[in-house]
mmCIF file of C-alpha atoms and ligand atoms in Angstrom:
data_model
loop_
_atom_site.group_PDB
_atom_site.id
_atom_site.type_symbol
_atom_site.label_atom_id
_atom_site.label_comp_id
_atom_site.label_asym_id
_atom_site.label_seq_id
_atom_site.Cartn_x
_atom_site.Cartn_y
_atom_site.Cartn_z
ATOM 1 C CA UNK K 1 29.843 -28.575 112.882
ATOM 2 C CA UNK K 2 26.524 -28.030 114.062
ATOM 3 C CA UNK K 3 24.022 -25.511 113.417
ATOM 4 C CA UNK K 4 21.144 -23.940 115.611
ATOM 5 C CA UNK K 5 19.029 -21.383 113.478
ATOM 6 C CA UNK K 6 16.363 -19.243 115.868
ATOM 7 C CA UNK K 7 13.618 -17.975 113.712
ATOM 8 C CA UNK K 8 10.168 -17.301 113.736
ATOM 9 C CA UNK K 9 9.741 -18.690 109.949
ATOM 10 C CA UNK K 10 11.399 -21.752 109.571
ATOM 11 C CA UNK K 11 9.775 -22.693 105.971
ATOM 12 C CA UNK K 12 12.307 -19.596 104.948
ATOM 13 C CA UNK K 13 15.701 -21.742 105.702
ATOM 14 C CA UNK K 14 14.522 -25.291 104.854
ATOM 15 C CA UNK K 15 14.181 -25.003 101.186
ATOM 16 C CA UNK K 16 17.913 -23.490 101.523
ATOM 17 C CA UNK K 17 18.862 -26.459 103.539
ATOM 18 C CA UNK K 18 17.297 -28.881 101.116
ATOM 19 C CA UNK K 19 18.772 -27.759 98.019
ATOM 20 C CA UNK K 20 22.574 -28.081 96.362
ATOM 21 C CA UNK K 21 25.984 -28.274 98.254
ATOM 22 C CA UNK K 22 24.227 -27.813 101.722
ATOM 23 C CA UNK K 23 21.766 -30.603 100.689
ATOM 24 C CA UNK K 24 24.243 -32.873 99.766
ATOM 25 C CA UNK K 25 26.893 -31.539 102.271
ATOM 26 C CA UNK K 26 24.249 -32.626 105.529
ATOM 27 C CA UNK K 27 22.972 -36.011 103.581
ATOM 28 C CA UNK K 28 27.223 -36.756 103.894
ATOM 29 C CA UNK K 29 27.501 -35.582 107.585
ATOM 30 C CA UNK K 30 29.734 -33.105 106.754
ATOM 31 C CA UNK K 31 27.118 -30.793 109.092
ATOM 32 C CA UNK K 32 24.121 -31.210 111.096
ATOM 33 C CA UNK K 33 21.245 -28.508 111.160
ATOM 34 C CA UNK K 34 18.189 -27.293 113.449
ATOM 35 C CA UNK K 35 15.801 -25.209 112.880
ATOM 36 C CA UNK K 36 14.381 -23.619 116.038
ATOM 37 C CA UNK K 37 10.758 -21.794 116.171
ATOM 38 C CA UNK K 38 11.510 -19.768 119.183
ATOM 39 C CA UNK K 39 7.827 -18.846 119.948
ATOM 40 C CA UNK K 40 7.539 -22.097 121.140
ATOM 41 C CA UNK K 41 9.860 -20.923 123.689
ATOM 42 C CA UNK K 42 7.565 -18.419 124.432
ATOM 43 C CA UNK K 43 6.024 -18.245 128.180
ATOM 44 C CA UNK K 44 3.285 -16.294 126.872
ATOM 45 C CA UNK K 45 -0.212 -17.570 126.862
ATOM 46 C CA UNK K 46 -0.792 -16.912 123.179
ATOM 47 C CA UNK K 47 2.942 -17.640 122.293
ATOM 48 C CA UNK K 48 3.684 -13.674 121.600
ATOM 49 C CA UNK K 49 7.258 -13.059 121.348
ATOM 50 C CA UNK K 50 7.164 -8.982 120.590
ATOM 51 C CA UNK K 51 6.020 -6.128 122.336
ATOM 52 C CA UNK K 52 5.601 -2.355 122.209
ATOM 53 C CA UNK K 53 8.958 -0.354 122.428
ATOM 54 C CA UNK K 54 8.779 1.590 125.717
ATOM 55 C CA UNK K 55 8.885 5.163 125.306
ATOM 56 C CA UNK K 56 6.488 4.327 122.578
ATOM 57 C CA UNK K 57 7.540 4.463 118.384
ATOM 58 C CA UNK K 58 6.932 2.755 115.358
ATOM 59 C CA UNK K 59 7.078 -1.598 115.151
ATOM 60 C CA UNK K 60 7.436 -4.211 117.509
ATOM 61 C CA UNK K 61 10.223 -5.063 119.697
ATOM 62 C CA UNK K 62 11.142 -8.816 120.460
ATOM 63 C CA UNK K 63 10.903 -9.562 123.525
ATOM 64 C CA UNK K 64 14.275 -10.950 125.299
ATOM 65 C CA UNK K 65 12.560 -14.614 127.293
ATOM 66 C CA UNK K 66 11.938 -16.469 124.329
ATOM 67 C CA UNK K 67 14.762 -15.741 122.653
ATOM 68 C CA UNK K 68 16.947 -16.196 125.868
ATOM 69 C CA UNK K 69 14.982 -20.040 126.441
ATOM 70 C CA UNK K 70 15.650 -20.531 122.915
ATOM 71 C CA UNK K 71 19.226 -20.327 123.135
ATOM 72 C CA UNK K 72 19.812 -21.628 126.731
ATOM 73 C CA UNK K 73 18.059 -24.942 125.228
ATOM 74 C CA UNK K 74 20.446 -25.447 122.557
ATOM 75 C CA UNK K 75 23.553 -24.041 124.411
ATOM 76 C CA UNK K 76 22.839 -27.087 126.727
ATOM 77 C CA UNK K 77 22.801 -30.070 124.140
ATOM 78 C CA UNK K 78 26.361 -29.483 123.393
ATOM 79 C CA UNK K 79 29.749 -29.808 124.625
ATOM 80 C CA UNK K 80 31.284 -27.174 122.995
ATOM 81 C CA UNK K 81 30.835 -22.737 123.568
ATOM 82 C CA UNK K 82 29.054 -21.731 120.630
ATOM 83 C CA UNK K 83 29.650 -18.569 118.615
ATOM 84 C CA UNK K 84 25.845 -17.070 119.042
ATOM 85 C CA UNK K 85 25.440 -14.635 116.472
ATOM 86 C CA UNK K 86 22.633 -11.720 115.727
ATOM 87 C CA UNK K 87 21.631 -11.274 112.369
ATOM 88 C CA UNK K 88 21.804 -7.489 112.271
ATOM 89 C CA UNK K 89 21.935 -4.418 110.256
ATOM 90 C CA UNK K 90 24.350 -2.610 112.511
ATOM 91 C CA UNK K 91 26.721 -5.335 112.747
ATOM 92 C CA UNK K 92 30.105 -5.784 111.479
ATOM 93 C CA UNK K 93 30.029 -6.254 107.829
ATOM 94 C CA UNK K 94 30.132 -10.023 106.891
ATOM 95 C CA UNK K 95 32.893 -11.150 104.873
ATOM 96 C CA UNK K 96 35.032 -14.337 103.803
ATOM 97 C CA UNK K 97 37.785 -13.506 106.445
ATOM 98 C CA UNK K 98 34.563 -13.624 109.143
ATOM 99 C CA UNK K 99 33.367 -16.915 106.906
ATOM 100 C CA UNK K 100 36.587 -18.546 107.604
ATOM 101 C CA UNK K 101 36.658 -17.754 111.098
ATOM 102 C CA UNK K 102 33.440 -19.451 111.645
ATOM 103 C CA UNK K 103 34.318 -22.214 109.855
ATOM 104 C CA UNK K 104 36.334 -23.264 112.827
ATOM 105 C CA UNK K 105 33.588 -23.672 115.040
ATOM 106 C CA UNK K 106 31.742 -26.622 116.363
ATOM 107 C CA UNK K 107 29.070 -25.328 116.917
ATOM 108 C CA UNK K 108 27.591 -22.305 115.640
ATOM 109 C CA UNK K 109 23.683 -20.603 116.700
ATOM 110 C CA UNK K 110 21.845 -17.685 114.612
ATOM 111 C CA UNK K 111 19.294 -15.649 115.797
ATOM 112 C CA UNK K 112 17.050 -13.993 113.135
ATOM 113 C CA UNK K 113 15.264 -11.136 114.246
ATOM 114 C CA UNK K 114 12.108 -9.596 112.730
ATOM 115 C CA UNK K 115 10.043 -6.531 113.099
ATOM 116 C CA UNK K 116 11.413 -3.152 114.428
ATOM 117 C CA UNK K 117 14.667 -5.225 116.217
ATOM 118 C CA UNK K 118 15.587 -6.704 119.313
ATOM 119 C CA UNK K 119 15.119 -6.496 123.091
ATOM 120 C CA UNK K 120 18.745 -4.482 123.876
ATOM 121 C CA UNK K 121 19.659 -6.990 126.338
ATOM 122 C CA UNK K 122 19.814 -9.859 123.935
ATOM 123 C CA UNK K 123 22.585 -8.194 122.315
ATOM 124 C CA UNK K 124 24.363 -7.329 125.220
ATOM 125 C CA UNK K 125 24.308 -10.296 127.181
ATOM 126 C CA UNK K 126 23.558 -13.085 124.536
ATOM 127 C CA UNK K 127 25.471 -12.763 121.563
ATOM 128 C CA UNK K 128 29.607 -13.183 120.822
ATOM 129 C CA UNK K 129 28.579 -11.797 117.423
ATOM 130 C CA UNK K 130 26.854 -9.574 115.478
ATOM 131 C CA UNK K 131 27.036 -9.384 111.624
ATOM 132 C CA UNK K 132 25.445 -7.110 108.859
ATOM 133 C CA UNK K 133 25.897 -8.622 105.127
ATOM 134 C CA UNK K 134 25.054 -5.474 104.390
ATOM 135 C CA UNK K 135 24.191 -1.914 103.987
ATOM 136 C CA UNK K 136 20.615 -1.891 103.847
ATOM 137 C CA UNK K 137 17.794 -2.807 105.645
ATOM 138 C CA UNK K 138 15.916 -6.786 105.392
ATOM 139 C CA UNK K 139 12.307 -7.266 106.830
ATOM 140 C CA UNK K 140 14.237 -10.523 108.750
ATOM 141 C CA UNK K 141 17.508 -12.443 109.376
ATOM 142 C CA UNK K 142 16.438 -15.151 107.803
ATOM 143 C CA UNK K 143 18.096 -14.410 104.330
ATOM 144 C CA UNK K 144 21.108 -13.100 105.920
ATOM 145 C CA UNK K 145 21.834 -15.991 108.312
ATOM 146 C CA UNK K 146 21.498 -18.217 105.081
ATOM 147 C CA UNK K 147 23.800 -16.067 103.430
ATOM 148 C CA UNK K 148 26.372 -16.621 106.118
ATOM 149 C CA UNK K 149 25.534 -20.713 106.570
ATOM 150 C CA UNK K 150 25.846 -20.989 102.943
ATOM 151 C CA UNK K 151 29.309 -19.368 102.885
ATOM 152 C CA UNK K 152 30.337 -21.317 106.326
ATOM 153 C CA UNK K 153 29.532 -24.752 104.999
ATOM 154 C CA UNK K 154 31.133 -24.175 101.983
ATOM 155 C CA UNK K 155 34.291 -23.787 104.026
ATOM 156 C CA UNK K 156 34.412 -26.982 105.506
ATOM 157 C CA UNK K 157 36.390 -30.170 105.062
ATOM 158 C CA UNK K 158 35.738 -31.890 101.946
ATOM 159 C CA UNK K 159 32.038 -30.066 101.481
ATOM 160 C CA UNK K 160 33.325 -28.671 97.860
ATOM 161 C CA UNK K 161 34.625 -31.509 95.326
ATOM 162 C CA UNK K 162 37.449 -30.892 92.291
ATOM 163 C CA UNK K 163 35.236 -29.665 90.587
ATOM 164 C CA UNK K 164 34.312 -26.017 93.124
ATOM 165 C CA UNK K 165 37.685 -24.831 94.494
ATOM 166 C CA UNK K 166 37.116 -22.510 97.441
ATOM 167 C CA UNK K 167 40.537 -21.328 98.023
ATOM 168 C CA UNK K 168 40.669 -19.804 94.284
ATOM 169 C CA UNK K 169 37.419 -17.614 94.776
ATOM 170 C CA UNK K 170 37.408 -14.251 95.040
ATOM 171 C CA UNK K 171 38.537 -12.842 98.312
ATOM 172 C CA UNK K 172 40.244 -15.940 99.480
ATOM 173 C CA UNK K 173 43.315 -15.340 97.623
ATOM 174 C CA UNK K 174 43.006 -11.494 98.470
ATOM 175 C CA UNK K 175 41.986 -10.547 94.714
ATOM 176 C CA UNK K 176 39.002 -11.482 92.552
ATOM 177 C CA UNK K 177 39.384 -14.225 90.878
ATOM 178 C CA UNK K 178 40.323 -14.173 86.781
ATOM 179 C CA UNK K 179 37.896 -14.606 84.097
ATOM 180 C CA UNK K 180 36.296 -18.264 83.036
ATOM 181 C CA UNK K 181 35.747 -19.647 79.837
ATOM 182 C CA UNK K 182 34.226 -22.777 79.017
ATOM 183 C CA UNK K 183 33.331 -24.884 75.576
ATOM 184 C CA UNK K 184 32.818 -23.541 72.622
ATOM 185 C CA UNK K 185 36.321 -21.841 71.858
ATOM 186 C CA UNK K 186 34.760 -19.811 69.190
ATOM 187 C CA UNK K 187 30.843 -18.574 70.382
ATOM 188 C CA UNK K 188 29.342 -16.006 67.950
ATOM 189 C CA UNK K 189 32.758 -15.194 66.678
ATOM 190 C CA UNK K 190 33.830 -13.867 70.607
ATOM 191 C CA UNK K 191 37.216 -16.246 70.845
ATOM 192 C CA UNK K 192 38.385 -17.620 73.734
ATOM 193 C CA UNK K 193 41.658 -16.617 74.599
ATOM 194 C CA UNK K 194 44.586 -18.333 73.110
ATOM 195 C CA UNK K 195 46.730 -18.846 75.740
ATOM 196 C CA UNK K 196 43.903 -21.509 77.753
ATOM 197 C CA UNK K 197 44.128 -23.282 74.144
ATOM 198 C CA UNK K 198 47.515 -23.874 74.567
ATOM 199 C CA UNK K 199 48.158 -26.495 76.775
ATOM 200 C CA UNK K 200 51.140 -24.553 78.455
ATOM 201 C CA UNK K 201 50.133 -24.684 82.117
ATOM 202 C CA UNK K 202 53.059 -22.247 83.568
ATOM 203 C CA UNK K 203 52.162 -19.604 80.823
ATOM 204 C CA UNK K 204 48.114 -20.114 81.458
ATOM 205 C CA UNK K 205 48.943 -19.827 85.535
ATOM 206 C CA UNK K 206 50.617 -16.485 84.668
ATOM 207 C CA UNK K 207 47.646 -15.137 82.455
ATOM 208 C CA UNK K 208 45.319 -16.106 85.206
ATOM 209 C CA UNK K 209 47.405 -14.229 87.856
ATOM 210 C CA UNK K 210 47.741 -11.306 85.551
ATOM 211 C CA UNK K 211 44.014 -11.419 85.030
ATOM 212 C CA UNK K 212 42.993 -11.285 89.013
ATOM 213 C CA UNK K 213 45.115 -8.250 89.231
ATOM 214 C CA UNK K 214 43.564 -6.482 86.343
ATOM 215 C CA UNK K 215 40.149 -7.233 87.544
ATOM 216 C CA UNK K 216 40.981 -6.726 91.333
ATOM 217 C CA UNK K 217 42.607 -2.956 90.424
ATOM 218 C CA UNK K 218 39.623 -2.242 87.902
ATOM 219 C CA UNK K 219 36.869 -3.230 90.471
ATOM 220 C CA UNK K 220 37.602 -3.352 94.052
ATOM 221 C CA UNK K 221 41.493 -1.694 94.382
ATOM 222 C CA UNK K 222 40.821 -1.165 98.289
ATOM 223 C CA UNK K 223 40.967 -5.125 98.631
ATOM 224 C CA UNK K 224 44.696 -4.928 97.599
ATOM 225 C CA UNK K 225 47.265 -4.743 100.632
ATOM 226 C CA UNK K 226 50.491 -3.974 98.515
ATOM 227 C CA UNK K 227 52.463 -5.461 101.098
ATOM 228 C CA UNK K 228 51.612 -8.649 100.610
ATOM 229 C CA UNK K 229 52.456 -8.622 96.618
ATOM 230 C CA UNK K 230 55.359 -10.371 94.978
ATOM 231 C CA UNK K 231 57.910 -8.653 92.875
ATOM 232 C CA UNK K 232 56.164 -9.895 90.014
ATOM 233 C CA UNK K 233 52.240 -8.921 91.106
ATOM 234 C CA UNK K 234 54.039 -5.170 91.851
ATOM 235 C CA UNK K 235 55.425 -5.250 88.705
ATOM 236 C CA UNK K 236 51.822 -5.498 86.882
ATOM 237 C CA UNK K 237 49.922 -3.844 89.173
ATOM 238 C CA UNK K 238 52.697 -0.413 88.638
ATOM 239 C CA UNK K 239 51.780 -1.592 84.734
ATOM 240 C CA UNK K 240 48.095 -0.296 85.420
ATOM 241 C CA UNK K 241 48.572 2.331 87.595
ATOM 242 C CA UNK K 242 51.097 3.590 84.645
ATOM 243 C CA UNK K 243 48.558 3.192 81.937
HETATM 244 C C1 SAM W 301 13.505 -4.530 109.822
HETATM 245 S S1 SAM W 301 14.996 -5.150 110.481
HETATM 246 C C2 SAM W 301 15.246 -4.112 111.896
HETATM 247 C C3 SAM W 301 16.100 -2.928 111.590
HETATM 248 C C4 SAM W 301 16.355 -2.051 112.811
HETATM 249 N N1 SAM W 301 15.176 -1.324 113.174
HETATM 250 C C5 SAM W 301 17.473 -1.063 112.526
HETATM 251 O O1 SAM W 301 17.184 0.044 112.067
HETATM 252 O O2 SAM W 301 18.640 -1.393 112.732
HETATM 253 C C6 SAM W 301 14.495 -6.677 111.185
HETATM 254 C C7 SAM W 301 15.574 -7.723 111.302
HETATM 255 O O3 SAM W 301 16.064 -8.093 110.021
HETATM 256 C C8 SAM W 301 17.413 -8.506 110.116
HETATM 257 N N2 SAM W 301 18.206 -7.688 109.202
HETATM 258 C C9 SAM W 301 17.778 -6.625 108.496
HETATM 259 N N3 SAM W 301 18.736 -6.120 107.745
HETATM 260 C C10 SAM W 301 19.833 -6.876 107.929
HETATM 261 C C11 SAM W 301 21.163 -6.839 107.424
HETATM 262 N N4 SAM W 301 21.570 -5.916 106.578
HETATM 263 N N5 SAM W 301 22.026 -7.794 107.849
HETATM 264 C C12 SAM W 301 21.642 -8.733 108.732
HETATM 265 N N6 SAM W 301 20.398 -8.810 109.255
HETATM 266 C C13 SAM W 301 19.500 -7.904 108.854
HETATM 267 C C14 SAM W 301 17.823 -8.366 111.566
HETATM 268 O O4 SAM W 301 17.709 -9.630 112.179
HETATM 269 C C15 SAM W 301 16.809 -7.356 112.071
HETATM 270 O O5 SAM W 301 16.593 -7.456 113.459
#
């Protein structure tokens, strides 16, 4: 896969880029990455890349050539149709069924936006995709596009060792994932539980199961479809409704 990220602060992404799983996933190959100042795009004798909103109002609007050179540019260094995607606050709420998705790219270009918003014609005549990660409001897309990267790369073949499992997370499997417990087994007299002690792999599977219900129908009950639940998971989850 690669990765085209338009921005107007760079320095925001790299130390992202540079650090952890993506760090080590790019030094492998496993993705390649640019990071795209697109006021240099800008035709603009002093590089400006916003304007005033007509019909007047508060902030600056971005103006629609740069960011249209910008992604002509790296549209044309590939083979591949890329999924170009606004970061934006009215877009469709970012989740790991849209991480998936874009997993499956090749090649895959953000466009962070600053200020009051966009030029409307970007996002009608640019963009396959707009995503929100979020109900609230970001002075850029900067963290957000990171947000999604991080969550995209994660995704990909053999990024993640044995040791970070993506499809146990939470929402992967449908349900939050169970509880974790790690070394000591007794920690200020709060005791692991016994079960994990016991070496009985079957029985510690079924805890674990039992445990992503509980914590699924205690926190976020709209994730479960019901429909997709074995006899066994309906059994449980009926146990908690009953309680
Ligand atoms: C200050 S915001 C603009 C908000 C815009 N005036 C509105 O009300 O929808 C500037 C930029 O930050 C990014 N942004 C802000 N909140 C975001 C969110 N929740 N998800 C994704 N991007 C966001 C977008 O790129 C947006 O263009």
């Amino acid at each position: 896969m690669h990765i085209d990220v338009l921005t107007l602060f760079p320095e925001m992404l790299s130390g992202v880029f540079n650090s952890s799983i993506l760090k080590k996933a790019y030094e492998k190959d496993k993705f390649s990455y640019n990071l795209i100042n697109f006021r240099d795009y800008s035709q603009d004798k002093h590089y400006k890349v916003d304007d005033y909103p007509y019909g007047g109002g508060a902030g600056m609007v971005l103006t629609p050539q740069p960011v249209f050179d910008a992604v002509e540019a790296v549209v044309k260094e590939r083979p591949t149709k890329p999924r170009i995607v606004l970061m934006c606050p009215q877009g469709e709420p970012y989740n790991q069924k849209k991480a998936e998705e874009l997993a499956k790219e090749e090649h895959l270009v953000f466009i962070c936006g600053h200020y009051e918003g966009y030029d409307e014609r970007i996002r009608e005549q640019l963009v396959t995709d707009e995503i929100s990660i979020g109900d609230y409001v970001l002075t850029g897309g900067e963290l957000g596009a990171m947000v999604v990267i991080d969550s995209v790369v994660r995704l990909l073949p053999d990024v993640l060792g044995n040791k970070e499992s993506a499809p146990e997370d939470s929402f992967s499997t449908g349900l939050l994932e169970h509880p974790h417990y790690t070394r000591p087994a007794n920690f200020r007299g709060m005791k692991v539980p016994d079960i994990l002690l016991s070496g009985d792999h079957a029985k510690i599977e079924a805890w674990r199961r039992k445990e992503s219900l509980k914590r699924t129908y205690e926190r976020r009950r709209e994730l479960i479809d019901k429909h997709s639940l074995s006899d066994e998971d309906t059994k449980i989850w009926n146990e908690f409704n009953n309680k």
